[in-house]
Tab-separated table of C-alpha atoms and ligand atoms in Angstrom:
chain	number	residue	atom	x	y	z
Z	1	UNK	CA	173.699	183.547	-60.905
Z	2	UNK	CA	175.756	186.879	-60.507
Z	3	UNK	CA	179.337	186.865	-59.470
Z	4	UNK	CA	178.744	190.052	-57.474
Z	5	UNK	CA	182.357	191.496	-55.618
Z	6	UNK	CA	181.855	194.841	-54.241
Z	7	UNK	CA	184.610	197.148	-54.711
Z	8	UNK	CA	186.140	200.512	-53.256
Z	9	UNK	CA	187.648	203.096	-55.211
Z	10	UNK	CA	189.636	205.060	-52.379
Z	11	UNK	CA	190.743	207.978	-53.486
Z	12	UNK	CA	193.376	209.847	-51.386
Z	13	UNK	CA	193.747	213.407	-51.168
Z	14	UNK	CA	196.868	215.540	-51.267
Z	15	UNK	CA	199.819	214.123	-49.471
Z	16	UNK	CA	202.205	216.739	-48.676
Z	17	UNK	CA	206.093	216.204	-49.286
Z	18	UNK	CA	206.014	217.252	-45.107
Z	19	UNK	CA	204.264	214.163	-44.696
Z	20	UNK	CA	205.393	210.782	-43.902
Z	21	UNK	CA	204.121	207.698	-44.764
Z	22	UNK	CA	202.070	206.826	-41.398
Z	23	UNK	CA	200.241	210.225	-42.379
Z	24	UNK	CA	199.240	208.222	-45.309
Z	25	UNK	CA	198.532	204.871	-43.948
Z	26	UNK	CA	196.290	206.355	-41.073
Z	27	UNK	CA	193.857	208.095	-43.493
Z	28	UNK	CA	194.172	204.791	-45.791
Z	29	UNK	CA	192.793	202.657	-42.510
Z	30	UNK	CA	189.847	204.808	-42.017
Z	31	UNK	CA	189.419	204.414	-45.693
Z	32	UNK	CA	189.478	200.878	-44.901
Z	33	UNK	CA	186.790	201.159	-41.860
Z	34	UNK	CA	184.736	203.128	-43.867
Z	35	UNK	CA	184.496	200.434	-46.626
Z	36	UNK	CA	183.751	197.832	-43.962
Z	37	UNK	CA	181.160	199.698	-42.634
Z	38	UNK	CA	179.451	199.592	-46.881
Z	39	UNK	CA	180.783	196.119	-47.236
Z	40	UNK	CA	183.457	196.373	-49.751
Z	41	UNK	CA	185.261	193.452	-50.349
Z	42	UNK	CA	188.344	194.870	-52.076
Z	43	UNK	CA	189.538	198.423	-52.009
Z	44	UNK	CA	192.164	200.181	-54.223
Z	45	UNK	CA	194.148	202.738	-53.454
Z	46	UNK	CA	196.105	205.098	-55.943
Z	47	UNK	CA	199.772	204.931	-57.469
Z	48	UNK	CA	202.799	206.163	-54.571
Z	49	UNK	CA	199.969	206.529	-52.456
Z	50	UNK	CA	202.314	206.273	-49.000
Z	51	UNK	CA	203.826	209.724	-50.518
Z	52	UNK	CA	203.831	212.360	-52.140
Z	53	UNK	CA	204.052	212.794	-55.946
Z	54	UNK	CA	207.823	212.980	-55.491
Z	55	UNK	CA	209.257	212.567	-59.155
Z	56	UNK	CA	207.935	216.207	-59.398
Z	57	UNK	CA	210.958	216.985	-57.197
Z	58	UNK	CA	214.426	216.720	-58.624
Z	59	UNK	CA	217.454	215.762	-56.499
Z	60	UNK	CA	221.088	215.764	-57.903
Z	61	UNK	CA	222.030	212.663	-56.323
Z	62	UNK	CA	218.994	209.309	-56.977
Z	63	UNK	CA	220.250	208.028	-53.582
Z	64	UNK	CA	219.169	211.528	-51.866
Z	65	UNK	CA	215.321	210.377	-52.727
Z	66	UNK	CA	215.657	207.223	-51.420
Z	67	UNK	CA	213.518	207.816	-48.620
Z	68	UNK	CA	210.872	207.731	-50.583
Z	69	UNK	CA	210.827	203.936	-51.793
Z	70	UNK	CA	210.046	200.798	-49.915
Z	71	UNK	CA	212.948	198.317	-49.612
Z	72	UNK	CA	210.075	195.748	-48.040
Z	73	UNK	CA	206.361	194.794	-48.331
Z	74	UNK	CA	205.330	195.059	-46.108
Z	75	UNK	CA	207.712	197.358	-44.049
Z	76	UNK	CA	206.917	198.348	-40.400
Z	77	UNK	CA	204.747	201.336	-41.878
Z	78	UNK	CA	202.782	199.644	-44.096
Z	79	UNK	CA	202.025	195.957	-42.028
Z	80	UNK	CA	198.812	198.442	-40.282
Z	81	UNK	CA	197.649	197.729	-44.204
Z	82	UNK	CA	198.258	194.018	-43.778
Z	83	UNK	CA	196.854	193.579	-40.652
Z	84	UNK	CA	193.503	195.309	-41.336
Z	85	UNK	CA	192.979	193.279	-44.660
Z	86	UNK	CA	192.800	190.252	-42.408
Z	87	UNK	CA	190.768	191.734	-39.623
Z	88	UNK	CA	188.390	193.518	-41.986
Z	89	UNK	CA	188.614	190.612	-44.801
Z	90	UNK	CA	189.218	193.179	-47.640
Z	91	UNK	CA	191.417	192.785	-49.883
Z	92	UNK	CA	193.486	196.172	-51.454
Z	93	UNK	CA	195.670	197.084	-53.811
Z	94	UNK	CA	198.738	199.125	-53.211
Z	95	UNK	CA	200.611	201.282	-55.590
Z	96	UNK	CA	204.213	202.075	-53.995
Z	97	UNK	CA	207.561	203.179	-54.973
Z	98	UNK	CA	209.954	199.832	-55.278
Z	99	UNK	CA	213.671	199.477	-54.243
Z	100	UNK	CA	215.258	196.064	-54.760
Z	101	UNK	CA	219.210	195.383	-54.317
Z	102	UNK	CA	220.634	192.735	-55.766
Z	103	UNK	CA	223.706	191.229	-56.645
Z	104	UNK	CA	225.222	192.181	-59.853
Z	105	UNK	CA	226.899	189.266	-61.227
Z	106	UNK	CA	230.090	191.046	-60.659
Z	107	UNK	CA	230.189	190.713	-56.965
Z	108	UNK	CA	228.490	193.718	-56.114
Z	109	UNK	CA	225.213	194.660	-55.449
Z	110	UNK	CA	222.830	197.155	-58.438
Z	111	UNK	CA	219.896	199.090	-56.993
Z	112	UNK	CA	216.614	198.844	-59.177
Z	113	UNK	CA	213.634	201.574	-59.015
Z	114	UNK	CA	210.605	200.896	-59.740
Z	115	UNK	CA	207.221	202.441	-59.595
Z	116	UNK	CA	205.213	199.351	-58.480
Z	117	UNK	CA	201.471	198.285	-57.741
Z	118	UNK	CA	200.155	195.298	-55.478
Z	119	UNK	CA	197.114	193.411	-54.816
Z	120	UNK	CA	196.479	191.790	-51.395
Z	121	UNK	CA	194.391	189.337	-50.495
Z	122	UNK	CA	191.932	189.608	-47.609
Z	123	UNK	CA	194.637	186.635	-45.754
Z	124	UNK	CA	196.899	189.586	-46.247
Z	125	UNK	CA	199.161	187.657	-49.076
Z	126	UNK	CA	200.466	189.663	-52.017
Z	127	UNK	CA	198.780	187.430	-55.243
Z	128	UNK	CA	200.384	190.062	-57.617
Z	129	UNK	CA	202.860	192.699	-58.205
Z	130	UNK	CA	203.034	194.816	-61.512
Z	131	UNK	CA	206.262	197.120	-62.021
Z	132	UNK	CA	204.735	199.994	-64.173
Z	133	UNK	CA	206.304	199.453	-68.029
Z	134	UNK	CA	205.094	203.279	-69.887
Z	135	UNK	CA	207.094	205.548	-67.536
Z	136	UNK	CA	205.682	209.824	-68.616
Z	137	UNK	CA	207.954	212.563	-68.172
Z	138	UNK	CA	211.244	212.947	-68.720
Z	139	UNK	CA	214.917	212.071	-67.091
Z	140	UNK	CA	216.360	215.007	-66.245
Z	141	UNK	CA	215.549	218.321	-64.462
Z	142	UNK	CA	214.062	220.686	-67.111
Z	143	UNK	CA	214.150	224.436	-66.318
Z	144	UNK	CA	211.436	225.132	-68.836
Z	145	UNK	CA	208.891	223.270	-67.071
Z	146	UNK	CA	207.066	224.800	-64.157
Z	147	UNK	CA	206.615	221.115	-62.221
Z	148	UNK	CA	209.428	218.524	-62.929
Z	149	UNK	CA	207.791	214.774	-63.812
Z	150	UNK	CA	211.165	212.538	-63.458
Z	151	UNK	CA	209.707	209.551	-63.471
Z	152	UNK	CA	212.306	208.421	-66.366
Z	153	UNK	CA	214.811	209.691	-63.712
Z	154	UNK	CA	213.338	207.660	-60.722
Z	155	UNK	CA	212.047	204.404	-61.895
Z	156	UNK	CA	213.346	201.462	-64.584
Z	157	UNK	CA	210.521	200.514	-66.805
Z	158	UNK	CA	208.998	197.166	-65.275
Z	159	UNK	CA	210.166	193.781	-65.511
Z	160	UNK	CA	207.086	192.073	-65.105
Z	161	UNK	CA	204.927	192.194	-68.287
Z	162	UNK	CA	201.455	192.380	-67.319
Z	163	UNK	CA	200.598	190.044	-65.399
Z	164	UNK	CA	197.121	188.447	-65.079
Z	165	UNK	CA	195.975	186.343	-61.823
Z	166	UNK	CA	192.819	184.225	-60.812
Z	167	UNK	CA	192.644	184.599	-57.585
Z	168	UNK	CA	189.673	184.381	-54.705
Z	169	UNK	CA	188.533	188.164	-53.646
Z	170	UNK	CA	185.372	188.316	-51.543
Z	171	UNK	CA	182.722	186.102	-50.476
Z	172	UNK	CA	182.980	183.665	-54.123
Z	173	UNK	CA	184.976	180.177	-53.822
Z	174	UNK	CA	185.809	180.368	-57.790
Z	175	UNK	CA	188.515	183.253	-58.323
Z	176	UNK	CA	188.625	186.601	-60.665
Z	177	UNK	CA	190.888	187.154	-63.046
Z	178	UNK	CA	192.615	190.933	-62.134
Z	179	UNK	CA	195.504	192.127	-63.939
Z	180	UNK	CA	197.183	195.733	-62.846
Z	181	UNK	CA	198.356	198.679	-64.699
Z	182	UNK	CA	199.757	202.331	-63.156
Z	183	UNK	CA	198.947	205.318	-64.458
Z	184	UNK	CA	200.322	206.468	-67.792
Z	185	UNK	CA	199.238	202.782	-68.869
Z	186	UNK	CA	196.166	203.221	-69.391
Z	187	UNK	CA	196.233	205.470	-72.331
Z	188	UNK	CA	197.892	202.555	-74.248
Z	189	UNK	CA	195.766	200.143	-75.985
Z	190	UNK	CA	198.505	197.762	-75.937
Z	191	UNK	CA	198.854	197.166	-72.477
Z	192	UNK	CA	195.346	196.650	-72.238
Z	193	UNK	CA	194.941	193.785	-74.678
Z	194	UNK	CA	197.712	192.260	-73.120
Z	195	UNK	CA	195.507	192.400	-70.220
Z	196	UNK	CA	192.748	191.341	-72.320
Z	197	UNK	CA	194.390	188.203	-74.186
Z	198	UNK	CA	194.261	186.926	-70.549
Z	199	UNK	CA	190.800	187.156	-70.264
Z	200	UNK	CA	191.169	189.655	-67.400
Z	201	UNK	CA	187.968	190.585	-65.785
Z	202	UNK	CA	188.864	193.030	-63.228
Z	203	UNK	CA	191.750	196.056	-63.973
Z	204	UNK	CA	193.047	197.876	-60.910
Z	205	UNK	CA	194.839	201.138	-62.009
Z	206	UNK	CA	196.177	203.525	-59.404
Z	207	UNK	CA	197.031	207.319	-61.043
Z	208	UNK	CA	198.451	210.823	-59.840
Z	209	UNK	CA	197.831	213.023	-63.298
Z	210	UNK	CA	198.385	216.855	-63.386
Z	211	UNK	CA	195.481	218.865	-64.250
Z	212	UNK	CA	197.582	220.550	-66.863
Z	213	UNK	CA	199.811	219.064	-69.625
Z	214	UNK	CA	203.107	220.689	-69.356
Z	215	UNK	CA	204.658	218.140	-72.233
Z	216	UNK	CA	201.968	220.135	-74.290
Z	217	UNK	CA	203.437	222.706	-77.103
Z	218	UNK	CA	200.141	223.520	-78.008
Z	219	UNK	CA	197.344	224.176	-76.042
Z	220	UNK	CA	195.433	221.352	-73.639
Z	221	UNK	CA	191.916	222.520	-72.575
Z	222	UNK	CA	191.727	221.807	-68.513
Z	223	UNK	CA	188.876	219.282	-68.853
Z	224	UNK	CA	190.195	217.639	-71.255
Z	225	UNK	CA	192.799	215.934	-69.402
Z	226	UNK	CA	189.440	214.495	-67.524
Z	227	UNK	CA	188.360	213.308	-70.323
Z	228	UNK	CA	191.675	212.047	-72.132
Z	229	UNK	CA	192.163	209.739	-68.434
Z	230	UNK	CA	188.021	208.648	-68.337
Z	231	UNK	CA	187.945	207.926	-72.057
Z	232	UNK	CA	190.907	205.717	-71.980
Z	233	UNK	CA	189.971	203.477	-69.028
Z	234	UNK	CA	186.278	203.246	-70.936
Z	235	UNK	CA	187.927	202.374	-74.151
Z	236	UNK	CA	190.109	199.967	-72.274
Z	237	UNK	CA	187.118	198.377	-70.239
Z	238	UNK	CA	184.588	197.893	-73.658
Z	239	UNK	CA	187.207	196.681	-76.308
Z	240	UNK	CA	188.410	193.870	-73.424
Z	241	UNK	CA	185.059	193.337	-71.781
Z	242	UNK	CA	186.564	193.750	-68.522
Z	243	UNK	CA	185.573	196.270	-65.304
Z	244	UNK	CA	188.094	198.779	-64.037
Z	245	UNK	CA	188.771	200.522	-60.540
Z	246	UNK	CA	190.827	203.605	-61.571
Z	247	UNK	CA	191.926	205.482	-58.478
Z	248	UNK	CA	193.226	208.795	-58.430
Z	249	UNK	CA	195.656	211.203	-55.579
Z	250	UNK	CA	194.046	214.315	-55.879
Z	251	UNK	CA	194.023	217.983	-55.095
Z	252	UNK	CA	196.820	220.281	-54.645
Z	253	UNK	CA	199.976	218.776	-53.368
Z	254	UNK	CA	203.317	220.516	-53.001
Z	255	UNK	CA	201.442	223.218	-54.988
Z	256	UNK	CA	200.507	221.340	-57.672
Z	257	UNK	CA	197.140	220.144	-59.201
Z	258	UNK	CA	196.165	216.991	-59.203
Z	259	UNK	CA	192.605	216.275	-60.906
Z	260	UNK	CA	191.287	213.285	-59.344
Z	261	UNK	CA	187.839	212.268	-60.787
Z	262	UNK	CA	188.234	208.501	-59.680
Z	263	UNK	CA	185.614	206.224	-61.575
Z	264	UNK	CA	184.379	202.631	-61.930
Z	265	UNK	CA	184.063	201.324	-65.133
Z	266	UNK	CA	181.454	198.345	-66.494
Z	267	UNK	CA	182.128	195.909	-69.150
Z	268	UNK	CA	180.317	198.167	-71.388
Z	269	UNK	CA	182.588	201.266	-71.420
Z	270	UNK	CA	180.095	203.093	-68.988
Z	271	UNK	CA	181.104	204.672	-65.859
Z	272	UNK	CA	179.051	203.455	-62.988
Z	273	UNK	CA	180.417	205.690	-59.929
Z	274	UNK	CA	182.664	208.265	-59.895
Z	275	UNK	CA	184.626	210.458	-57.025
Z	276	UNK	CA	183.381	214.299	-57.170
Z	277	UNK	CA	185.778	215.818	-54.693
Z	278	UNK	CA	189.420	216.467	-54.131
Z	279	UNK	CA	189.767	214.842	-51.070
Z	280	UNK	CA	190.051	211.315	-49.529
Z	281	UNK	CA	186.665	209.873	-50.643
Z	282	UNK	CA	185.074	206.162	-50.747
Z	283	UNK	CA	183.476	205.338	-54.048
Z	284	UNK	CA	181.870	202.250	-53.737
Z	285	UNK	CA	180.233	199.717	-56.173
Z	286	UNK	CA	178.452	196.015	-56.138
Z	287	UNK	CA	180.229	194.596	-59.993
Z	288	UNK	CA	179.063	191.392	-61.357
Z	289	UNK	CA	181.691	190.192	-62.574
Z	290	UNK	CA	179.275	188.228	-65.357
Z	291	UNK	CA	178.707	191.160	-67.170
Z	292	UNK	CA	182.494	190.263	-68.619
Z	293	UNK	CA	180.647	187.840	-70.984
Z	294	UNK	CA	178.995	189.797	-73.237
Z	295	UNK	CA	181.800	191.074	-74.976
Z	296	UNK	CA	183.939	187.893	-75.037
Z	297	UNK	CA	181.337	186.093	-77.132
Z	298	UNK	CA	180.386	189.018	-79.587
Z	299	UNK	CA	182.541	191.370	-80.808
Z	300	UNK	CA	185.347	190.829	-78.917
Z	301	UNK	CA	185.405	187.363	-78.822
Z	302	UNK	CA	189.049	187.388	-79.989
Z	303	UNK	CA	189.496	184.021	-80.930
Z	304	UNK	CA	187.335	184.613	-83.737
Z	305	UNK	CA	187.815	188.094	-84.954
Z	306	UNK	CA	191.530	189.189	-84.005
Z	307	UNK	CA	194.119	189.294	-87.323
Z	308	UNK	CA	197.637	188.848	-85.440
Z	309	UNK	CA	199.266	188.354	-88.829
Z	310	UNK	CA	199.081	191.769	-89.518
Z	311	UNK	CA	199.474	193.791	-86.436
Z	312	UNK	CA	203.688	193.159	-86.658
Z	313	UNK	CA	203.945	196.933	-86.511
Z	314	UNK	CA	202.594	196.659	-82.626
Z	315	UNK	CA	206.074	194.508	-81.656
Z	316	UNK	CA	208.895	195.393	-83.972
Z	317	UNK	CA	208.206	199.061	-84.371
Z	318	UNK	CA	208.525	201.751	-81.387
Z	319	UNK	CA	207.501	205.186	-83.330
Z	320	UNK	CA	205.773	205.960	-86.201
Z	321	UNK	CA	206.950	205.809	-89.347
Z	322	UNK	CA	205.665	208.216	-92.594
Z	323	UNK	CA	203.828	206.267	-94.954
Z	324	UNK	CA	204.686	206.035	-98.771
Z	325	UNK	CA	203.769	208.892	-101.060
Z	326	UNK	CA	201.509	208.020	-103.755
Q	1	LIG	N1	201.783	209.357	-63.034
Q	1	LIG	C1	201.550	209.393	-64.365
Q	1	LIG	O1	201.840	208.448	-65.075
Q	1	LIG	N2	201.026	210.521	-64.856
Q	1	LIG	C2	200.829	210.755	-66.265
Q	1	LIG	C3	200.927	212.192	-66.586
Q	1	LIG	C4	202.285	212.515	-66.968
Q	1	LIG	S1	202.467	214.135	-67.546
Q	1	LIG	C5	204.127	214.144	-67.853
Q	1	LIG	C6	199.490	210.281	-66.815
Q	1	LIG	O2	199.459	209.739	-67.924
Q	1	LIG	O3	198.467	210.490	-66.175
């Protein structure tokens, strides 16, 4: 029988730095109403999706842009979130900016930043948190660049691995096994086997990408950096035989492009629904979560084929390194 969970890929649309988080949270419920209304059973919504894109703003002081994190979760703004998981039994996941303080070990306290993702459960629990680990951008305001991406400047890289939960989502008594990445992470094969060596099933991925590359020296053809984000979530899905809700802010916000193009992913690399505007949109789709198997017990039935003993490079090494001239 098919282990069927039907899922929502909410895409927001811009989210002006004007805007404060209830702005957010209000669209995000009738998100939610909408999916109850198709019978979704878990919804995701995108990375910092109670804010703006705010690392593309640079402050001179961190604590100036600390408005823009949560210190709790849920937090007055955000409990609307809770409450309607339980009332509308759908799960979500969350992608939020993280503030923790705690005590240094020198009698004072340290303030940690992180750029952070959670899944609910339709009892409105949190069953996981993920702290995102490959942080883009760069640390420091850069006058050569036309939009600042500080996310080196705003956020520690995570302190969580990547995790990997089975946990009950929807009308099935046995659970799924979800793990979480943000953004940036899923153009690294690494995090997703990580994923993968934990037999995850179901990837949630929340993501605010420019339409253009300003890291690029050379030049980055516009749809490419569609394809570059679609191609790495389908490479991620097929070589871990897993499904993926990849969830995207979108449109122009503070003046900036964002390129949305939110999709869900099968088992098999294929993209089986995908967002086609700019603006807060529902994408909706009935998984079976089944399909997983395939994979697992042909060619990527790991036990059997992976070589550990010779992927060292993958741990001890951070760049690359020029091979030997012969
Ligand atoms: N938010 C995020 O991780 N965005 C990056 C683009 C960074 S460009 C400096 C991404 O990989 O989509």
């Amino acid at each position: 029988m098919a282990r069927r969970l039907t899922v929502g890929a909410a895409q927001l649309g811009a989210i002006q730095k004007s805007e404060g988080r209830e702005v957010a949270v209000a669209r995000m419920l009738a998100l939610m109403e909408e999916g109850h209304r198709r019978g979704v059973e878990l919804i995701v919504f995108p990375e910092l999706a109670l804010t703006t894109f705010f690392p593309r703003h640079w402050v001179e002081r961190i604590e100036e842009a600390d408005h823009w994190y949560e210190t709790e979760m849920p937090s007055a703004a955000t409990q609307p979130l809770f409450d309607a998981a339980r009332r509308l039994n759908m799960a979500f996941h969350l992608g939020y900016a993280e503030l923790v303080r705690e005590p240094d070990g020198a009698g004072g306290v340290r303030t940690r930043r992180f750029n952070t993702a959670i899944l609910v459960n339709a009892e409105g629990r949190i069953v996981l948190k993920y702290r995102k680990v490959h942080l883009p951008g760069h640390a420091a305001f850069d006058p050569a660049r036309k939009v600042q991406h500080l996310e080196k400047y705003y956020f520690e890289v995570g302190d969580l691995g990547f995790p990997v939960v089975k946990t009950r989502l929807g009308k099935r008594e046995e659970g799924v096994n979800v793990g979480l990445l943000i953004c940036n992470d899923r153009r690294w094969p690494e995090a997703w086997r990580v994923l993968g060596l934990q037999s995850v099933e179901l990837v949630l991925l929340g993501y605010n990408t420019p339409s253009i590359n300003q890291e690029a020296k050379g030049w980055e053809a516009h749809h490419l950096r569609v394809f570059h984000s679609h191609l790495s979530v389908q490479a991620g899905c097929y070589q871990n035989a897993c499904w993926s809700v990849a969830v995207a802010k979108a449109g122009i916000e503070d003046g900036a492009e964002l390129f949305g193009h939110s999709i869900i992913v099968n088992p098999q690399g294929e993209i089986v629904a995908m967002a086609d505007t700019w603006e807060d949109q529902l994408v909706t789709y009935d998984i079976d979560l089944d399909r997983c198997r395939l994979g697992r017990v042909s060619i990527f039935d790991f036990a059997r084929h992976r070589r550990p003993e010779h992927y060292g490079r993958i741990t001890s090494q951070v760049g690359a390194v020029e091979p030997p001239t012969v």
